[in-house]
Tab-separated table of C-alpha atoms and ligand atoms in Angstrom:
chain	number	residue	atom	x	y	z
A	1	MET	CA	85.150	-2.204	4.619
A	2	LYS	CA	88.932	-2.109	4.520
A	3	ASN	CA	89.260	-1.665	8.286
A	4	LEU	CA	86.945	-4.567	9.130
A	5	GLN	CA	89.291	-7.536	8.821
A	6	GLN	CA	88.285	-10.807	10.440
A	7	GLU	CA	91.707	-12.462	10.075
A	8	VAL	CA	93.372	-9.504	11.784
A	9	ALA	CA	90.970	-9.616	14.761
A	10	VAL	CA	91.251	-13.409	15.136
A	11	GLU	CA	95.052	-13.212	14.862
A	12	ALA	CA	95.158	-10.390	17.435
A	13	ALA	CA	93.073	-12.521	19.838
A	14	LYS	CA	95.491	-15.434	19.415
A	15	LYS	CA	98.494	-13.136	19.937
A	16	ALA	CA	96.927	-11.615	23.058
A	17	LEU	CA	96.444	-15.085	24.570
A	18	ALA	CA	99.973	-16.132	23.634
A	19	ALA	CA	101.318	-12.942	25.264
A	20	GLY	CA	99.488	-13.772	28.495
A	21	VAL	CA	96.890	-10.987	28.213
A	22	SER	CA	93.769	-11.925	30.189
A	23	PRO	CA	90.884	-12.837	27.859
A	24	VAL	CA	88.648	-10.396	29.774
A	25	ASP	CA	91.076	-7.531	29.078
A	26	ALA	CA	91.395	-8.605	25.441
A	27	ILE	CA	87.622	-8.229	25.096
A	28	GLU	CA	86.991	-5.178	27.267
A	29	HIS	CA	90.019	-3.136	26.130
A	30	GLY	CA	90.415	-4.559	22.622
A	31	LEU	CA	87.430	-6.026	20.794
A	32	SER	CA	84.760	-4.023	22.629
A	33	LYS	CA	86.577	-0.750	21.937
A	34	GLY	CA	86.631	-1.630	18.237
A	35	ILE	CA	82.974	-2.574	17.967
A	36	ARG	CA	81.822	0.499	19.909
A	37	GLU	CA	83.805	2.646	17.468
A	38	VAL	CA	81.903	0.914	14.655
A	39	GLY	CA	78.671	1.752	16.514
A	40	GLU	CA	79.675	5.416	16.714
A	41	LYS	CA	80.508	5.499	12.999
A	42	PHE	CA	77.155	3.860	12.282
A	43	ALA	CA	75.390	6.517	14.387
A	44	ARG	CA	77.236	9.262	12.439
A	45	LYS	CA	76.154	7.540	9.187
A	46	GLU	CA	79.803	6.853	8.312
A	47	MET	CA	79.062	3.111	8.178
A	48	PHE	CA	76.116	1.071	6.920
A	49	VAL	CA	74.115	-1.695	8.662
A	50	VAL	CA	75.911	-4.299	6.573
A	51	GLU	CA	79.211	-3.112	8.074
A	52	LEU	CA	77.713	-3.242	11.571
A	53	ILE	CA	76.661	-6.846	10.909
A	54	TYR	CA	80.093	-7.730	9.557
A	55	ALA	CA	81.813	-6.123	12.556
A	56	ALA	CA	79.613	-8.185	14.892
A	57	THR	CA	80.568	-11.375	13.019
A	58	ILE	CA	84.243	-10.493	13.358
A	59	MET	CA	83.813	-9.878	17.081
A	60	GLU	CA	82.016	-13.210	17.548
A	61	GLU	CA	84.792	-15.087	15.713
A	62	ALA	CA	87.498	-13.430	17.817
A	63	ILE	CA	85.541	-14.202	21.025
A	64	LYS	CA	85.463	-17.892	19.979
A	65	VAL	CA	89.278	-17.844	20.162
A	66	LEU	CA	89.168	-16.360	23.664
A	67	GLU	CA	86.219	-18.378	25.018
A	68	PRO	CA	88.140	-21.486	26.227
A	69	ALA	CA	90.550	-19.274	28.170
A	70	LEU	CA	87.628	-17.265	29.555
A	71	LYS	CA	85.976	-20.431	30.811
A	72	ALA	CA	89.216	-21.771	32.253
A	73	SER	CA	89.990	-18.505	34.012
A	74	LYS	CA	87.739	-19.413	36.923
A	75	GLU	CA	87.700	-22.677	38.805
A	76	LYS	CA	84.591	-24.850	38.622
A	77	ARG	CA	82.566	-25.073	41.816
A	78	THR	CA	79.182	-26.411	42.813
A	79	SER	CA	76.406	-24.163	41.519
A	80	VAL	CA	76.094	-20.899	43.409
A	81	GLY	CA	72.683	-20.207	41.867
A	82	MET	CA	70.412	-20.534	38.871
A	83	VAL	CA	70.287	-17.546	36.526
A	84	VAL	CA	67.653	-17.146	33.820
A	85	LEU	CA	69.222	-14.835	31.257
A	86	GLY	CA	68.262	-13.262	27.950
A	87	THR	CA	68.052	-10.173	25.773
A	88	VAL	CA	64.633	-8.543	26.017
A	89	SER	CA	61.887	-8.668	23.423
A	90	GLY	CA	62.524	-6.534	20.343
A	91	ASP	CA	66.299	-6.532	20.818
A	92	ILE	CA	68.606	-8.892	18.922
A	93	HIS	CA	71.928	-7.698	20.388
A	94	ASP	CA	73.493	-10.645	22.200
A	95	ILE	CA	77.287	-10.361	22.142
A	96	GLY	CA	77.443	-8.695	25.575
A	97	LYS	CA	74.771	-11.002	27.012
A	98	ASN	CA	76.754	-14.024	25.795
A	99	LEU	CA	79.845	-12.697	27.569
A	100	VAL	CA	77.817	-12.282	30.744
A	101	ARG	CA	76.676	-15.916	30.411
A	102	ILE	CA	80.245	-17.158	29.932
A	103	MET	CA	81.476	-15.215	32.963
A	104	LEU	CA	78.546	-16.281	35.164
A	105	GLU	CA	79.140	-19.925	34.252
A	106	ALA	CA	82.839	-19.495	34.913
A	107	GLY	CA	81.891	-17.967	38.265
A	108	GLY	CA	79.973	-21.090	39.272
A	109	PHE	CA	76.406	-20.189	38.272
A	110	GLU	CA	74.063	-22.403	36.310
A	111	VAL	CA	72.635	-20.348	33.471
A	112	GLN	CA	69.510	-20.915	31.413
A	113	ASP	CA	70.216	-18.680	28.429
A	114	LEU	CA	66.969	-17.950	26.598
A	115	GLY	CA	68.786	-16.132	23.794
A	116	LYS	CA	67.792	-12.814	22.245
A	117	ASP	CA	64.470	-11.106	21.489
A	118	VAL	CA	62.956	-13.089	24.359
A	119	ALA	CA	59.261	-12.559	25.056
A	120	THR	CA	58.551	-11.349	28.593
A	121	GLU	CA	56.245	-14.339	29.221
A	122	ASP	CA	59.087	-16.704	28.279
A	123	PHE	CA	61.362	-15.072	30.871
A	124	VAL	CA	58.605	-15.426	33.474
A	125	GLY	CA	57.761	-19.032	32.511
A	126	LYS	CA	61.385	-20.164	32.625
A	127	ALA	CA	62.044	-18.291	35.880
A	128	MET	CA	59.180	-20.242	37.498
A	129	GLU	CA	60.072	-23.586	35.922
A	130	ALA	CA	63.770	-23.358	36.788
A	131	ALA	CA	63.167	-21.777	40.221
A	132	ALA	CA	65.566	-19.003	39.219
A	133	SER	CA	67.603	-17.425	41.975
A	134	LEU	CA	68.293	-14.465	39.671
A	135	VAL	CA	66.815	-13.148	36.434
A	136	GLY	CA	69.120	-11.265	34.054
A	137	ALA	CA	67.959	-9.103	31.161
A	138	SER	CA	70.127	-7.345	28.622
A	139	SER	CA	69.021	-4.392	26.493
A	140	LEU	CA	71.139	-2.370	24.085
A	141	MET	CA	68.642	0.113	22.734
A	142	THR	CA	66.788	3.061	24.212
A	143	THR	CA	63.724	1.660	22.453
A	144	THR	CA	63.883	-1.651	24.367
A	145	VAL	CA	64.940	-0.721	27.918
A	146	GLN	CA	61.271	-0.168	28.767
A	147	VAL	CA	60.784	-3.933	28.309
A	148	GLN	CA	63.033	-4.496	31.339
A	149	LYS	CA	60.502	-2.554	33.432
A	150	GLU	CA	57.656	-4.663	32.044
A	151	LEU	CA	59.652	-7.763	32.899
A	152	VAL	CA	60.196	-6.761	36.544
A	153	GLU	CA	56.461	-6.034	36.823
A	154	ALA	CA	55.503	-9.346	35.182
A	155	LEU	CA	57.823	-11.325	37.491
A	156	ARG	CA	56.483	-9.622	40.615
A	157	ALA	CA	52.868	-10.071	39.422
A	158	LYS	CA	53.519	-13.834	39.345
A	159	GLY	CA	54.978	-13.724	42.847
A	160	ILE	CA	58.551	-14.362	41.655
A	161	LYS	CA	60.826	-12.655	44.159
A	162	ALA	CA	64.179	-13.514	42.540
A	163	PRO	CA	66.313	-10.373	42.184
A	164	MET	CA	66.639	-8.940	38.713
A	165	MET	CA	69.930	-7.850	37.127
A	166	VAL	CA	69.985	-5.575	34.083
A	167	GLY	CA	72.739	-4.413	31.780
A	168	GLY	CA	73.587	-3.394	28.233
A	169	ALA	CA	74.632	-0.198	26.506
A	170	ALA	CA	71.288	1.567	26.989
A	171	VAL	CA	71.008	0.781	30.701
A	172	THR	CA	72.116	2.952	33.618
A	173	ASP	CA	72.295	2.500	37.358
A	174	GLU	CA	69.548	5.127	37.755
A	175	TRP	CA	67.255	3.219	35.383
A	176	ALA	CA	67.892	-0.047	37.211
A	177	LYS	CA	67.021	1.574	40.558
A	178	GLU	CA	63.894	3.148	39.086
A	179	ILE	CA	62.528	-0.221	37.939
A	180	GLY	CA	63.555	-2.150	41.058
A	181	ALA	CA	66.471	-3.979	39.437
A	182	ASN	CA	70.254	-4.091	39.891
A	183	TYR	CA	72.729	-2.731	37.362
A	184	ALA	CA	75.954	-4.338	36.168
A	185	SER	CA	78.138	-2.359	33.779
A	186	ASP	CA	80.146	-5.277	32.377
A	187	ALA	CA	80.447	-9.049	32.424
A	188	ASN	CA	82.928	-9.111	35.298
A	189	SER	CA	80.863	-6.927	37.584
A	190	ALA	CA	77.782	-8.973	36.623
A	191	VAL	CA	79.364	-11.925	38.447
A	192	VAL	CA	80.293	-9.825	41.490
A	193	ILE	CA	76.813	-8.294	41.699
A	194	ALA	CA	75.046	-11.624	41.117
A	195	LYS	CA	76.986	-13.100	44.031
A	196	GLN	CA	76.245	-10.094	46.250
A	197	LEU	CA	72.542	-10.360	45.440
A	198	LEU	CA	72.504	-14.020	46.404
A	199	GLY	CA	74.614	-13.452	49.497
A	200	LYS	CA	77.512	-15.504	48.113
A	201	ARG	CA	81.157	-14.552	48.355
B	301	LIG	CO1	73.148	-2.402	16.909
B	301	LIG	N1	72.752	-0.711	17.782
B	301	LIG	N2	71.496	-2.263	15.877
B	301	LIG	N3	73.724	-4.037	16.059
B	301	LIG	N4	74.795	-2.147	17.769
B	301	LIG	C1	73.651	-0.281	18.874
B	301	LIG	C2	73.144	-0.763	20.227
B	301	LIG	C3	73.591	1.294	18.723
B	301	LIG	C4	73.876	2.052	20.027
B	301	LIG	C5	74.545	1.732	17.572
B	301	LIG	C6	74.496	3.207	17.336
B	301	LIG	O1	73.621	3.686	16.653
B	301	LIG	N5	75.435	3.955	17.884
B	301	LIG	C7	72.117	1.506	18.202
B	301	LIG	C8	71.046	1.676	19.275
B	301	LIG	C9	70.596	3.129	19.390
B	301	LIG	C10	69.523	3.255	20.425
B	301	LIG	O2	69.729	3.058	21.583
B	301	LIG	N6	68.348	3.591	20.024
B	301	LIG	C11	71.914	0.233	17.394
B	301	LIG	C12	70.928	0.082	16.371
B	301	LIG	C13	70.117	1.337	16.046
B	301	LIG	C14	70.702	-1.135	15.714
B	301	LIG	C15	69.653	-1.443	14.638
B	301	LIG	C16	68.252	-0.822	14.864
B	301	LIG	C17	70.258	-1.017	13.287
B	301	LIG	C18	69.346	-1.157	12.086
B	301	LIG	O3	68.966	-2.245	11.745
B	301	LIG	N7	69.017	-0.027	11.506
B	301	LIG	C19	69.587	-2.978	14.732
B	301	LIG	C20	68.656	-3.432	15.873
B	301	LIG	C21	67.872	-4.625	15.574
B	301	LIG	C22	67.104	-5.095	16.843
B	301	LIG	O4	67.700	-5.361	17.880
B	301	LIG	N8	65.808	-5.196	16.727
B	301	LIG	C23	70.981	-3.303	15.146
B	301	LIG	C24	71.637	-4.475	14.805
B	301	LIG	C25	72.938	-4.778	15.193
B	301	LIG	C26	73.710	-6.005	14.690
B	301	LIG	C27	72.827	-7.225	14.512
B	301	LIG	C28	74.345	-5.659	13.366
B	301	LIG	C29	74.846	-6.112	15.767
B	301	LIG	C30	74.502	-7.061	16.937
B	301	LIG	C31	75.044	-8.457	16.757
B	301	LIG	C32	74.845	-9.287	17.975
B	301	LIG	O5	74.714	-8.800	19.100
B	301	LIG	N9	74.851	-10.573	17.743
B	301	LIG	C33	74.892	-4.689	16.324
B	301	LIG	C34	75.982	-4.155	17.065
B	301	LIG	C35	77.240	-5.007	17.100
B	301	LIG	C36	75.901	-2.923	17.761
B	301	LIG	C37	77.000	-2.174	18.547
B	301	LIG	C38	77.904	-1.496	17.520
B	301	LIG	C39	77.872	-2.989	19.490
B	301	LIG	C40	77.139	-3.841	20.524
B	301	LIG	C41	78.119	-4.813	21.136
B	301	LIG	O6	78.141	-5.988	20.791
B	301	LIG	N10	79.021	-4.294	22.008
B	301	LIG	C42	76.133	-1.132	19.391
B	301	LIG	C43	76.876	0.156	19.745
B	301	LIG	C44	77.202	0.214	21.238
B	301	LIG	O7	76.845	-0.618	22.035
B	301	LIG	N11	77.864	1.294	21.618
B	301	LIG	C45	74.880	-1.067	18.595
B	301	LIG	C46	80.088	-5.104	22.642
B	301	LIG	C47	79.555	-5.795	23.898
B	301	LIG	C48	80.664	-6.622	24.534
B	301	LIG	O8	79.164	-4.774	24.795
B	301	LIG	O9	76.716	-5.304	24.514
B	301	LIG	O10	77.468	-3.289	25.854
B	301	LIG	P1	77.699	-4.684	25.415
B	301	LIG	O11	77.774	-5.625	26.701
B	301	LIG	C49	78.595	-5.369	27.811
B	301	LIG	C50	77.921	-4.536	28.910
B	301	LIG	O12	76.910	-3.664	28.424
B	301	LIG	C51	77.414	-5.558	29.875
B	301	LIG	O13	78.394	-6.591	29.796
B	301	LIG	C52	78.859	-6.715	28.456
B	301	LIG	C53	80.296	-7.145	28.482
B	301	LIG	O14	81.107	-6.216	29.141
B	301	LIG	N12	76.115	-6.191	29.702
B	301	LIG	C54	75.444	-6.693	30.782
B	301	LIG	C55	75.401	-6.472	28.609
B	301	LIG	N13	74.295	-7.128	28.910
B	301	LIG	C56	74.287	-7.300	30.244
B	301	LIG	C57	73.374	-7.927	31.098
B	301	LIG	C58	73.651	-7.935	32.457
B	301	LIG	C59	74.785	-7.328	32.970
B	301	LIG	C60	75.693	-6.704	32.154
B	301	LIG	O15	72.848	-8.520	33.350
B	301	LIG	C61	71.825	-9.341	32.912
């Protein structure tokens, strides 16, 4: 595990902030690049699950350094909408979803984050209870994207008309269109698309 060094990642995050690098760029062009490389090595069987877990821990620690700057990077406004957000059932990946939450909150949304491995009925129940203006579902695996389709169907079956936004490594624009949802490729565009969907600037 000699290339997985938490202190180095945390130090690099601090240095990036001190050098005036935007926290979004530090994540998208720094930390995310690193963790995706780990994912590729894992897929090629050059790394084990334990290393994947350790890499995720390192990424989370480095994000903690950047989080205050991320939140401060957008001015606070009155709520532009209520988003019910989570990672779909069967999927425990939540680093990207957490970034989406941070950016949505920074963009003025109220977010009910249901966490990861969220049962479809919990998404539906919370969307009704909170009168969600938007439902957001993340999925990182080809084995769990199908759950996003089930979720859209379950929401519509209950008469919930709130638009649905989907994202995550296993999701494509084509898939989103096929299931009647809207695709966002990263946390920044998630905010732009959420605002477009709600008719906000
Ligand atoms: Co896993 N994992 N993992 N993993 N993991 C992937 C997804 C994988 C592609 C790696 C690989 O093999 N190359 C592969 C899935 C293959 C497939 O599709 N079938 C995989 C696998 C197989 C697994 C396990 C099954 C491994 C095992 O146990 N044998 C297991 C799954 C368990 C389960 O979920 N039931 C597993 C476990 C884990 C860890 C727990 C170790 C850890 C997650 C820790 C955590 O999230 N707390 C982990 C990690 C870290 C990864 C990779 C390496 C990195 C994911 C990540 O955090 N990326 C990943 C490889 C990859 O993605 N290429 C991989 C950084 C993050 C900032 O990006 O999540 O894409 P991302 O989010 C982006 C955008 O996608 C977008 O905005 C974010 C910010 O820009 N976005 C949205 C995300 N959600 C959005 C929602 C929106 C809008 C935009 O609207 C609602």
